[in-house]
mmCIF file of C-alpha atoms and ligand atoms in Angstrom:
data_model
loop_
_atom_site.group_PDB
_atom_site.id
_atom_site.type_symbol
_atom_site.label_atom_id
_atom_site.label_comp_id
_atom_site.label_asym_id
_atom_site.label_seq_id
_atom_site.Cartn_x
_atom_site.Cartn_y
_atom_site.Cartn_z
ATOM 1 C CA MET A 1186 163.864 191.769 -9.852
ATOM 2 C CA ILE A 1187 167.632 192.227 -9.737
ATOM 3 C CA VAL A 1188 168.918 194.462 -12.528
ATOM 4 C CA THR A 1189 172.629 194.439 -13.413
ATOM 5 C CA ALA A 1190 174.833 195.095 -16.453
ATOM 6 C CA LEU A 1191 174.499 191.360 -17.234
ATOM 7 C CA THR A 1192 170.694 191.333 -17.241
ATOM 8 C CA GLU A 1193 170.640 194.525 -19.317
ATOM 9 C CA MET A 1194 173.189 193.243 -21.841
ATOM 10 C CA PHE A 1195 171.030 190.227 -22.761
ATOM 11 C CA GLY A 1196 167.565 191.278 -21.543
ATOM 12 C CA LEU A 1197 167.580 188.585 -18.826
ATOM 13 C CA LYS A 1198 165.129 188.269 -15.938
ATOM 14 C CA HIS A 1199 167.821 186.989 -13.571
ATOM 15 C CA PRO A 1200 171.606 187.535 -13.317
ATOM 16 C CA ILE A 1201 172.287 183.797 -13.585
ATOM 17 C CA VAL A 1202 174.454 182.110 -16.230
ATOM 18 C CA LEU A 1203 174.631 178.354 -16.839
ATOM 19 C CA ALA A 1204 178.337 177.363 -17.022
ATOM 20 C CA PRO A 1205 179.309 175.807 -20.366
ATOM 21 C CA MET A 1206 180.063 172.417 -18.794
ATOM 22 C CA GLY A 1207 181.624 170.270 -21.511
ATOM 23 C CA GLY A 1208 179.312 167.384 -22.418
ATOM 24 C CA VAL A 1209 176.952 168.240 -19.505
ATOM 25 C CA SER A 1210 175.419 171.570 -20.527
ATOM 26 C CA GLY A 1211 173.642 170.329 -23.638
ATOM 27 C CA GLY A 1212 171.232 172.295 -25.793
ATOM 28 C CA HIS A 1213 168.165 171.249 -23.789
ATOM 29 C CA LEU A 1214 169.588 172.385 -20.436
ATOM 30 C CA ALA A 1215 170.862 175.650 -21.946
ATOM 31 C CA ALA A 1216 167.443 176.342 -23.476
ATOM 32 C CA MET A 1217 165.659 175.620 -20.178
ATOM 33 C CA VAL A 1218 167.939 178.046 -18.298
ATOM 34 C CA SER A 1219 167.375 180.715 -20.949
ATOM 35 C CA ASN A 1220 163.620 180.112 -20.940
ATOM 36 C CA ALA A 1221 163.649 180.522 -17.146
ATOM 37 C CA GLY A 1222 165.181 183.985 -17.519
ATOM 38 C CA GLY A 1223 168.892 183.200 -17.143
ATOM 39 C CA LEU A 1224 171.532 182.804 -19.835
ATOM 40 C CA GLY A 1225 172.110 179.202 -20.940
ATOM 41 C CA LEU A 1226 175.538 178.360 -22.348
ATOM 42 C CA VAL A 1227 176.067 175.098 -24.241
ATOM 43 C CA GLY A 1228 179.277 173.330 -23.139
ATOM 44 C CA GLY A 1229 181.221 172.766 -26.345
ATOM 45 C CA GLY A 1230 184.310 171.651 -24.366
ATOM 46 C CA TYR A 1231 187.103 170.462 -26.665
ATOM 47 C CA GLY A 1232 185.012 171.100 -29.773
ATOM 48 C CA ASN A 1233 183.475 167.834 -31.000
ATOM 49 C CA ALA A 1234 181.739 168.998 -34.216
ATOM 50 C CA GLU A 1235 179.080 166.275 -34.291
ATOM 51 C CA TRP A 1236 178.098 166.871 -30.650
ATOM 52 C CA LEU A 1237 177.940 170.620 -31.278
ATOM 53 C CA ARG A 1238 175.683 170.223 -34.327
ATOM 54 C CA THR A 1239 173.222 168.162 -32.280
ATOM 55 C CA GLU A 1240 173.227 170.384 -29.196
ATOM 56 C CA LEU A 1241 173.270 173.743 -30.991
ATOM 57 C CA GLY A 1242 170.414 172.529 -33.178
ATOM 58 C CA ARG A 1243 168.537 171.666 -29.993
ATOM 59 C CA VAL A 1244 169.096 174.984 -28.208
ATOM 60 C CA THR A 1245 168.002 177.008 -31.249
ATOM 61 C CA ALA A 1246 164.868 174.854 -31.547
ATOM 62 C CA GLU A 1247 163.939 175.075 -27.862
ATOM 63 C CA THR A 1248 164.408 178.741 -26.973
ATOM 64 C CA GLN A 1249 163.675 182.137 -28.448
ATOM 65 C CA ARG A 1250 165.626 183.779 -25.616
ATOM 66 C CA PRO A 1251 169.343 184.719 -25.705
ATOM 67 C CA TRP A 1252 171.726 181.767 -25.311
ATOM 68 C CA GLY A 1253 175.396 181.077 -25.877
ATOM 69 C CA VAL A 1254 178.131 178.494 -26.233
ATOM 70 C CA GLY A 1255 181.554 177.920 -24.711
ATOM 71 C CA LEU A 1256 184.771 176.362 -25.965
ATOM 72 C CA ILE A 1257 188.060 175.542 -24.238
ATOM 73 C CA THR A 1258 190.366 178.127 -25.781
ATOM 74 C CA TRP A 1259 193.622 176.142 -26.049
ATOM 75 C CA ALA A 1260 191.768 173.337 -27.899
ATOM 76 C CA ILE A 1261 189.980 175.543 -30.475
ATOM 77 C CA ASP A 1262 189.901 174.382 -34.082
ATOM 78 C CA PRO A 1263 188.977 177.465 -36.174
ATOM 79 C CA LYS A 1264 186.556 175.333 -38.232
ATOM 80 C CA VAL A 1265 184.662 174.410 -35.069
ATOM 81 C CA LEU A 1266 184.538 178.056 -34.026
ATOM 82 C CA ASP A 1267 182.968 178.876 -37.412
ATOM 83 C CA LEU A 1268 180.521 176.002 -36.998
ATOM 84 C CA ALA A 1269 179.405 177.269 -33.575
ATOM 85 C CA LEU A 1270 179.073 180.854 -34.835
ATOM 86 C CA SER A 1271 176.918 179.666 -37.749
ATOM 87 C CA TYR A 1272 174.160 178.905 -35.195
ATOM 88 C CA ARG A 1273 174.158 182.621 -34.272
ATOM 89 C CA PRO A 1274 174.685 182.449 -30.495
ATOM 90 C CA HIS A 1275 174.169 185.677 -28.543
ATOM 91 C CA ALA A 1276 177.186 184.975 -26.313
ATOM 92 C CA PHE A 1277 180.456 183.073 -26.742
ATOM 93 C CA LEU A 1278 182.480 182.056 -23.689
ATOM 94 C CA LEU A 1279 186.184 181.310 -24.007
ATOM 95 C CA SER A 1280 188.047 179.803 -21.083
ATOM 96 C CA PHE A 1281 191.562 178.466 -20.459
ATOM 97 C CA GLY A 1282 193.941 180.100 -22.911
ATOM 98 C CA ASP A 1283 194.601 183.328 -24.805
ATOM 99 C CA PRO A 1284 191.334 184.675 -26.287
ATOM 100 C CA ARG A 1285 193.022 187.291 -28.497
ATOM 101 C CA PRO A 1286 193.330 185.172 -31.685
ATOM 102 C CA TYR A 1287 189.561 184.511 -31.702
ATOM 103 C CA ALA A 1288 188.042 187.682 -30.238
ATOM 104 C CA ALA A 1289 187.638 189.692 -33.452
ATOM 105 C CA LYS A 1290 185.866 186.867 -35.289
ATOM 106 C CA ILE A 1291 183.415 186.343 -32.413
ATOM 107 C CA LYS A 1292 182.628 190.024 -32.026
ATOM 108 C CA THR A 1293 182.320 190.608 -35.768
ATOM 109 C CA ALA A 1294 179.691 187.844 -35.810
ATOM 110 C CA GLY A 1295 177.602 190.086 -33.515
ATOM 111 C CA CYS A 1296 178.218 187.893 -30.492
ATOM 112 C CA LYS A 1297 179.081 189.124 -26.989
ATOM 113 C CA LEU A 1298 182.498 187.814 -25.939
ATOM 114 C CA ILE A 1299 182.674 186.397 -22.397
ATOM 115 C CA CYS A 1300 186.112 185.392 -21.104
ATOM 116 C CA GLN A 1301 186.442 183.175 -18.042
ATOM 117 C CA VAL A 1302 189.672 183.879 -16.153
ATOM 118 C CA GLN A 1303 191.394 182.410 -13.129
ATOM 119 C CA ASP A 1304 193.589 185.362 -12.089
ATOM 120 C CA VAL A 1305 193.956 189.132 -12.438
ATOM 121 C CA ALA A 1306 196.630 189.032 -15.174
ATOM 122 C CA GLN A 1307 194.333 186.948 -17.407
ATOM 123 C CA ALA A 1308 191.502 189.406 -16.720
ATOM 124 C CA ARG A 1309 193.632 192.242 -18.093
ATOM 125 C CA ILE A 1310 194.418 190.201 -21.221
ATOM 126 C CA ALA A 1311 190.697 189.485 -21.670
ATOM 127 C CA ARG A 1312 189.934 193.195 -21.439
ATOM 128 C CA GLU A 1313 192.656 193.885 -24.026
ATOM 129 C CA ALA A 1314 191.059 191.242 -26.283
ATOM 130 C CA GLY A 1315 187.792 193.219 -26.182
ATOM 131 C CA ALA A 1316 185.772 191.002 -23.831
ATOM 132 C CA ASP A 1317 182.263 192.303 -23.109
ATOM 133 C CA LEU A 1318 182.059 190.389 -19.819
ATOM 134 C CA ILE A 1319 184.639 188.701 -17.633
ATOM 135 C CA VAL A 1320 183.949 185.662 -15.468
ATOM 136 C CA ALA A 1321 186.249 185.410 -12.437
ATOM 137 C CA GLU A 1322 186.473 181.708 -11.576
ATOM 138 C CA GLY A 1323 187.647 180.691 -8.120
ATOM 139 C CA ALA A 1324 189.337 177.401 -7.308
ATOM 140 C CA GLU A 1325 186.237 176.141 -5.455
ATOM 141 C CA ALA A 1326 184.721 175.562 -8.900
ATOM 142 C CA GLY A 1327 183.959 172.183 -10.374
ATOM 143 C CA GLY A 1328 186.002 171.265 -13.436
ATOM 144 C CA HIS A 1329 189.196 172.960 -14.526
ATOM 145 C CA GLY A 1330 190.497 176.067 -12.864
ATOM 146 C CA GLY A 1331 193.348 177.846 -11.165
ATOM 147 C CA SER A 1332 194.374 178.331 -7.556
ATOM 148 C CA ARG A 1333 192.740 181.599 -6.443
ATOM 149 C CA ALA A 1334 189.685 181.519 -4.143
ATOM 150 C CA THR A 1335 186.460 183.158 -5.329
ATOM 151 C CA LEU A 1336 185.995 185.565 -2.380
ATOM 152 C CA PRO A 1337 189.205 187.612 -2.881
ATOM 153 C CA LEU A 1338 189.519 186.968 -6.642
ATOM 154 C CA VAL A 1339 186.205 188.517 -7.675
ATOM 155 C CA PRO A 1340 186.718 192.020 -6.196
ATOM 156 C CA ALA A 1341 190.353 192.025 -7.377
ATOM 157 C CA VAL A 1342 189.186 191.345 -10.947
ATOM 158 C CA VAL A 1343 186.369 193.908 -10.572
ATOM 159 C CA ASP A 1344 188.956 196.551 -9.646
ATOM 160 C CA ALA A 1345 191.404 195.513 -12.383
ATOM 161 C CA VAL A 1346 188.949 195.713 -15.293
ATOM 162 C CA ASP A 1347 186.581 198.456 -14.092
ATOM 163 C CA PRO A 1348 184.211 199.516 -15.705
ATOM 164 C CA LEU A 1349 183.918 196.184 -17.545
ATOM 165 C CA PRO A 1350 181.254 193.999 -15.864
ATOM 166 C CA VAL A 1351 182.421 190.888 -14.023
ATOM 167 C CA ILE A 1352 180.522 187.684 -13.177
ATOM 168 C CA ALA A 1353 181.550 185.477 -10.253
ATOM 169 C CA SER A 1354 181.957 181.711 -10.500
ATOM 170 C CA GLY A 1355 183.182 178.914 -8.269
ATOM 171 C CA GLY A 1356 181.225 177.546 -5.325
ATOM 172 C CA ILE A 1357 177.964 179.399 -6.010
ATOM 173 C CA ALA A 1358 174.995 177.070 -5.670
ATOM 174 C CA ASP A 1359 172.149 179.048 -4.077
ATOM 175 C CA GLY A 1360 170.689 182.503 -3.481
ATOM 176 C CA ARG A 1361 173.224 183.240 -0.755
ATOM 177 C CA GLY A 1362 176.059 182.707 -3.219
ATOM 178 C CA LEU A 1363 174.424 184.955 -5.815
ATOM 179 C CA ALA A 1364 173.807 187.686 -3.218
ATOM 180 C CA ALA A 1365 177.442 187.423 -2.078
ATOM 181 C CA ALA A 1366 178.641 187.685 -5.693
ATOM 182 C CA LEU A 1367 176.639 190.892 -6.159
ATOM 183 C CA ALA A 1368 178.010 192.278 -2.877
ATOM 184 C CA LEU A 1369 181.544 191.641 -4.171
ATOM 185 C CA GLY A 1370 180.829 193.901 -7.135
ATOM 186 C CA ALA A 1371 179.950 191.184 -9.653
ATOM 187 C CA HIS A 1372 176.959 191.561 -11.993
ATOM 188 C CA GLY A 1373 175.828 187.973 -11.659
ATOM 189 C CA ALA A 1374 176.871 184.383 -11.073
ATOM 190 C CA LEU A 1375 177.980 181.663 -13.472
ATOM 191 C CA ILE A 1376 176.958 178.326 -11.991
ATOM 192 C CA GLY A 1377 178.126 174.848 -12.989
ATOM 193 C CA THR A 1378 178.013 172.064 -10.392
ATOM 194 C CA ARG A 1379 174.508 173.003 -9.116
ATOM 195 C CA PHE A 1380 173.136 172.711 -12.693
ATOM 196 C CA TYR A 1381 174.855 169.327 -13.204
ATOM 197 C CA ALA A 1382 172.354 167.960 -10.660
ATOM 198 C CA THR A 1383 169.328 168.876 -12.786
ATOM 199 C CA THR A 1384 166.986 166.609 -14.687
ATOM 200 C CA GLU A 1385 167.942 168.295 -17.972
ATOM 201 C CA ALA A 1386 171.732 167.973 -17.643
ATOM 202 C CA LEU A 1387 173.445 165.451 -19.889
ATOM 203 C CA GLY A 1388 175.512 162.815 -18.133
ATOM 204 C CA HIS A 1389 174.781 159.655 -16.224
ATOM 205 C CA GLU A 1390 172.213 159.596 -13.437
ATOM 206 C CA SER A 1391 174.934 157.909 -11.355
ATOM 207 C CA ALA A 1392 177.074 161.074 -11.667
ATOM 208 C CA LYS A 1393 174.165 163.259 -10.545
ATOM 209 C CA ARG A 1394 173.575 160.942 -7.560
ATOM 210 C CA ARG A 1395 177.269 161.272 -6.588
ATOM 211 C CA ILE A 1396 176.976 165.055 -6.611
ATOM 212 C CA VAL A 1397 173.924 164.934 -4.332
ATOM 213 C CA ALA A 1398 175.691 162.542 -1.948
ATOM 214 C CA ALA A 1399 179.129 164.228 -1.914
ATOM 215 C CA ARG A 1400 180.546 166.626 0.655
ATOM 216 C CA ALA A 1401 182.976 169.395 -0.292
ATOM 217 C CA GLU A 1402 185.761 167.406 1.405
ATOM 218 C CA ASP A 1403 185.189 164.598 -1.101
ATOM 219 C CA THR A 1404 186.279 166.881 -3.958
ATOM 220 C CA GLY A 1405 189.876 167.570 -4.891
ATOM 221 C CA ARG A 1406 192.001 168.997 -7.676
ATOM 222 C CA THR A 1407 193.878 166.531 -9.853
ATOM 223 C CA SER A 1408 195.314 165.918 -13.333
ATOM 224 C CA VAL A 1409 194.846 162.144 -13.446
ATOM 225 C CA PHE A 1410 191.568 162.280 -15.392
ATOM 226 C CA ASP A 1411 193.162 164.489 -18.052
ATOM 227 C CA ILE A 1412 196.156 162.174 -18.335
ATOM 228 C CA VAL A 1413 194.039 159.059 -18.839
ATOM 229 C CA ARG A 1414 191.774 160.808 -21.344
ATOM 230 C CA GLY A 1415 194.793 162.125 -23.281
ATOM 231 C CA TYR A 1416 194.112 165.861 -22.920
ATOM 232 C CA ALA A 1417 197.283 167.974 -22.781
ATOM 233 C CA TRP A 1418 196.177 170.740 -20.403
ATOM 234 C CA PRO A 1419 198.581 173.615 -19.703
ATOM 235 C CA ASP A 1420 200.678 172.972 -16.570
ATOM 236 C CA ALA A 1421 199.038 175.406 -14.145
ATOM 237 C CA ILE A 1422 195.536 174.021 -14.734
ATOM 238 C CA ASP A 1423 194.061 170.944 -13.113
ATOM 239 C CA GLY A 1424 190.448 170.097 -12.358
ATOM 240 C CA ARG A 1425 188.231 169.681 -9.285
ATOM 241 C CA ALA A 1426 186.358 166.388 -9.222
ATOM 242 C CA ILE A 1427 184.773 164.061 -6.697
ATOM 243 C CA ARG A 1428 187.614 161.803 -5.568
ATOM 244 C CA ASN A 1429 186.943 158.202 -6.567
ATOM 245 C CA ARG A 1430 188.834 154.913 -6.682
ATOM 246 C CA PHE A 1431 190.688 155.860 -9.884
ATOM 247 C CA CYS A 1432 191.797 159.150 -8.351
ATOM 248 C CA GLU A 1433 192.889 157.517 -5.067
ATOM 249 C CA ARG A 1434 194.958 155.024 -7.048
ATOM 250 C CA TRP A 1435 196.773 157.418 -9.381
ATOM 251 C CA HIS A 1436 196.862 160.905 -7.831
ATOM 252 C CA GLY A 1437 200.518 161.478 -6.914
ATOM 253 C CA ARG A 1438 201.619 158.678 -9.273
ATOM 254 C CA GLU A 1439 201.020 160.548 -12.532
ATOM 255 C CA GLY A 1440 204.316 159.315 -14.058
ATOM 256 C CA GLU A 1441 203.336 155.667 -13.539
ATOM 257 C CA LEU A 1442 199.868 156.358 -14.950
ATOM 258 C CA THR A 1443 201.438 157.809 -18.093
ATOM 259 C CA ALA A 1444 203.571 154.669 -18.419
ATOM 260 C CA THR A 1445 200.556 152.305 -18.266
ATOM 261 C CA LEU A 1446 198.220 154.455 -20.292
ATOM 262 C CA GLU A 1447 197.269 151.911 -22.952
ATOM 263 C CA THR A 1448 195.555 149.508 -20.569
ATOM 264 C CA GLU A 1449 194.198 152.146 -18.213
ATOM 265 C CA ARG A 1450 192.596 154.102 -21.047
ATOM 266 C CA VAL A 1451 190.565 151.154 -22.352
ATOM 267 C CA ALA A 1452 189.158 150.466 -18.880
ATOM 268 C CA TYR A 1453 188.556 154.172 -18.302
ATOM 269 C CA GLN A 1454 186.635 154.616 -21.551
ATOM 270 C CA ALA A 1455 184.392 151.656 -20.735
ATOM 271 C CA ALA A 1456 183.686 153.103 -17.273
ATOM 272 C CA ALA A 1457 182.865 156.528 -18.727
ATOM 273 C CA ARG A 1458 180.457 154.942 -21.218
ATOM 274 C CA ASP A 1459 178.734 152.849 -18.516
ATOM 275 C CA GLY A 1460 178.507 155.615 -15.887
ATOM 276 C CA ASP A 1461 180.833 153.762 -13.506
ATOM 277 C CA CYS A 1462 181.767 156.689 -11.269
ATOM 278 C CA ASP A 1463 184.310 154.668 -9.267
ATOM 279 C CA THR A 1464 186.549 155.086 -12.298
ATOM 280 C CA ALA A 1465 185.031 157.783 -14.528
ATOM 281 C CA VAL A 1466 185.388 161.426 -13.563
ATOM 282 C CA VAL A 1467 182.582 163.462 -12.004
ATOM 283 C CA TRP A 1468 183.767 167.064 -12.129
ATOM 284 C CA ALA A 1469 182.208 168.924 -9.201
ATOM 285 C CA GLY A 1470 183.012 171.879 -6.966
ATOM 286 C CA GLU A 1471 182.850 172.656 -3.269
ATOM 287 C CA GLY A 1472 179.250 173.760 -3.710
ATOM 288 C CA VAL A 1473 178.190 170.081 -3.472
ATOM 289 C CA ASP A 1474 177.506 170.691 0.242
ATOM 290 C CA LEU A 1475 174.543 172.826 -0.827
ATOM 291 C CA ILE A 1476 173.040 170.325 -3.290
ATOM 292 C CA HIS A 1477 170.452 167.962 -1.815
ATOM 293 C CA GLU A 1478 168.452 166.762 -4.796
ATOM 294 C CA VAL A 1479 168.220 166.617 -8.570
ATOM 295 C CA GLU A 1480 165.771 169.311 -9.644
ATOM 296 C CA SER A 1481 164.629 171.011 -12.825
ATOM 297 C CA ALA A 1482 166.690 173.912 -14.132
ATOM 298 C CA ALA A 1483 163.677 176.238 -14.127
ATOM 299 C CA THR A 1484 162.977 175.534 -10.438
ATOM 300 C CA LEU A 1485 166.589 176.279 -9.595
ATOM 301 C CA VAL A 1486 166.855 179.512 -11.551
ATOM 302 C CA ALA A 1487 163.653 180.844 -9.968
ATOM 303 C CA ARG A 1488 164.671 179.834 -6.439
ATOM 304 C CA ILE A 1489 168.243 181.136 -6.612
ATOM 305 C CA ALA A 1490 167.019 184.490 -7.946
ATOM 306 C CA ALA A 1491 164.157 184.819 -5.426
ATOM 307 C CA ASP A 1492 166.353 183.833 -2.457
ATOM 308 C CA ALA A 1493 169.092 186.290 -3.477
ATOM 309 C CA GLU A 1494 166.559 189.085 -3.844
ATOM 310 C CA ALA A 1495 164.975 188.382 -0.444
ATOM 311 C CA LEU A 1496 168.387 188.165 1.199
ATOM 312 C CA LEU A 1497 169.552 191.468 -0.287
ATOM 313 C CA LYS A 1498 166.323 193.145 0.878
ATOM 314 C CA ARG A 1499 166.762 191.752 4.393
ATOM 315 C CA SER A 1500 170.382 192.885 4.432
ATOM 316 C CA ALA A 1501 169.422 196.401 3.354
ATOM 317 C CA ALA A 1502 166.774 196.531 6.104
ATOM 318 C CA ARG A 1503 169.480 195.873 8.697
ATOM 319 C CA ILE A 1504 171.058 199.241 7.958
ATOM 320 C CA VAL A 1505 169.687 201.878 10.303
ATOM 321 C CA ALA A 1506 170.338 205.588 10.464
ATOM 322 C CA THR A 1507 172.532 206.523 13.426
HETATM 323 C C1 FMN B 1612 181.070 169.037 -15.085
HETATM 324 C C2 FMN B 1612 181.788 170.325 -15.385
HETATM 325 C C3 FMN B 1612 182.333 170.520 -16.643
HETATM 326 C C4 FMN B 1612 182.950 171.734 -16.953
HETATM 327 N N1 FMN B 1612 183.415 171.939 -18.220
HETATM 328 C C5 FMN B 1612 183.857 173.164 -18.577
HETATM 329 C C6 FMN B 1612 184.201 173.444 -19.939
HETATM 330 O O1 FMN B 1612 184.146 172.582 -20.810
HETATM 331 N N2 FMN B 1612 184.584 174.708 -20.254
HETATM 332 C C7 FMN B 1612 184.651 175.701 -19.303
HETATM 333 O O2 FMN B 1612 184.963 176.833 -19.634
HETATM 334 N N3 FMN B 1612 184.378 175.443 -17.998
HETATM 335 C C8 FMN B 1612 183.968 174.220 -17.628
HETATM 336 N N4 FMN B 1612 183.657 173.969 -16.317
HETATM 337 C C9 FMN B 1612 183.841 175.041 -15.314
HETATM 338 C C10 FMN B 1612 182.654 176.012 -15.322
HETATM 339 O O3 FMN B 1612 182.735 176.850 -16.453
HETATM 340 C C11 FMN B 1612 182.605 176.909 -14.091
HETATM 341 O O4 FMN B 1612 183.793 177.646 -13.947
HETATM 342 C C12 FMN B 1612 182.357 176.160 -12.788
HETATM 343 O O5 FMN B 1612 181.411 175.151 -12.950
HETATM 344 C C13 FMN B 1612 181.871 177.142 -11.717
HETATM 345 O O6 FMN B 1612 181.967 176.603 -10.439
HETATM 346 P P1 FMN B 1612 180.828 175.677 -9.769
HETATM 347 O O7 FMN B 1612 180.966 174.355 -10.439
HETATM 348 O O8 FMN B 1612 181.210 175.657 -8.338
HETATM 349 O O9 FMN B 1612 179.500 176.324 -10.026
HETATM 350 C C14 FMN B 1612 183.058 172.755 -15.968
HETATM 351 C C15 FMN B 1612 182.531 172.531 -14.695
HETATM 352 C C16 FMN B 1612 181.905 171.334 -14.386
HETATM 353 C C17 FMN B 1612 181.322 171.146 -13.016
#
């Protein structure tokens, strides 16, 4: 068993956190990760109240273990924050924006505050806000993120916020990634893309099939999916997705896309509803190279933890007295 500040904070069996993937990490998936000994986070995304009621109801019904929820910070509606807290999550993850206006409310509710950051300056702000845990997200990650790579970002954040525990995210999809995260000084891994390709994840089967089939080179960072969906993301943040026909057509022509939004949006919404992944976005990170099938979340959690443990033991055995 691998024991870290993360496992001790929540009484987990494994230092593995399900990323709060908006609309993908539903209550069932979060509960299955928590039941398997990790920490499941429901992906509240932009804060749709009806979706949250359904999924938070589900996670509380399906697990007795610690679980949490995440919201995109710049999109927070205080009423939705209250709604999420009323389900008494053990952890609340804020990402993309200044957590300081919301930190006190979350902590007063008895919830651990987890802040996901994309650079060292944001990590310092998260510490100032009173974060209990900081997730350092590298640009290899699926979904939205910054420009720093996981390998140098994680130890830089570890040093900047010491002794606050840090979790690594971005490109981690197996036991090797978890072992590497621990070697970098992190207390665990937050994993998104790998859990998208699970039977329990919400989202179209066609999206899961794309993730299994994709290579890392097929992913790229772009703003076109945010433009067509009408989300006003801050300038420095775009998202990593599997490049598709829509992306090939509009990436680099964002101004023209904005000008023809009315027609494009109708077609886009239909594609998203029907699981047409030639048009609709499939957020996914460079870890797709390591994903070969859709599996259950419990199988994944157990395998990632066991492989990391075996790898760390083998690595330790390589050290000989001289
Ligand atoms: C489909 C998908 C949706 C995501 N949605 C969110 C979100 O709503 N809020 C958030 O904080 N992060 C979101 N992320 C980013 C994750 O929190 C995390 O940083 C990322 O998945 C880690 O990298 P990995 O995908 O390589 O494991 C999303 C990621 C994916 C793949």
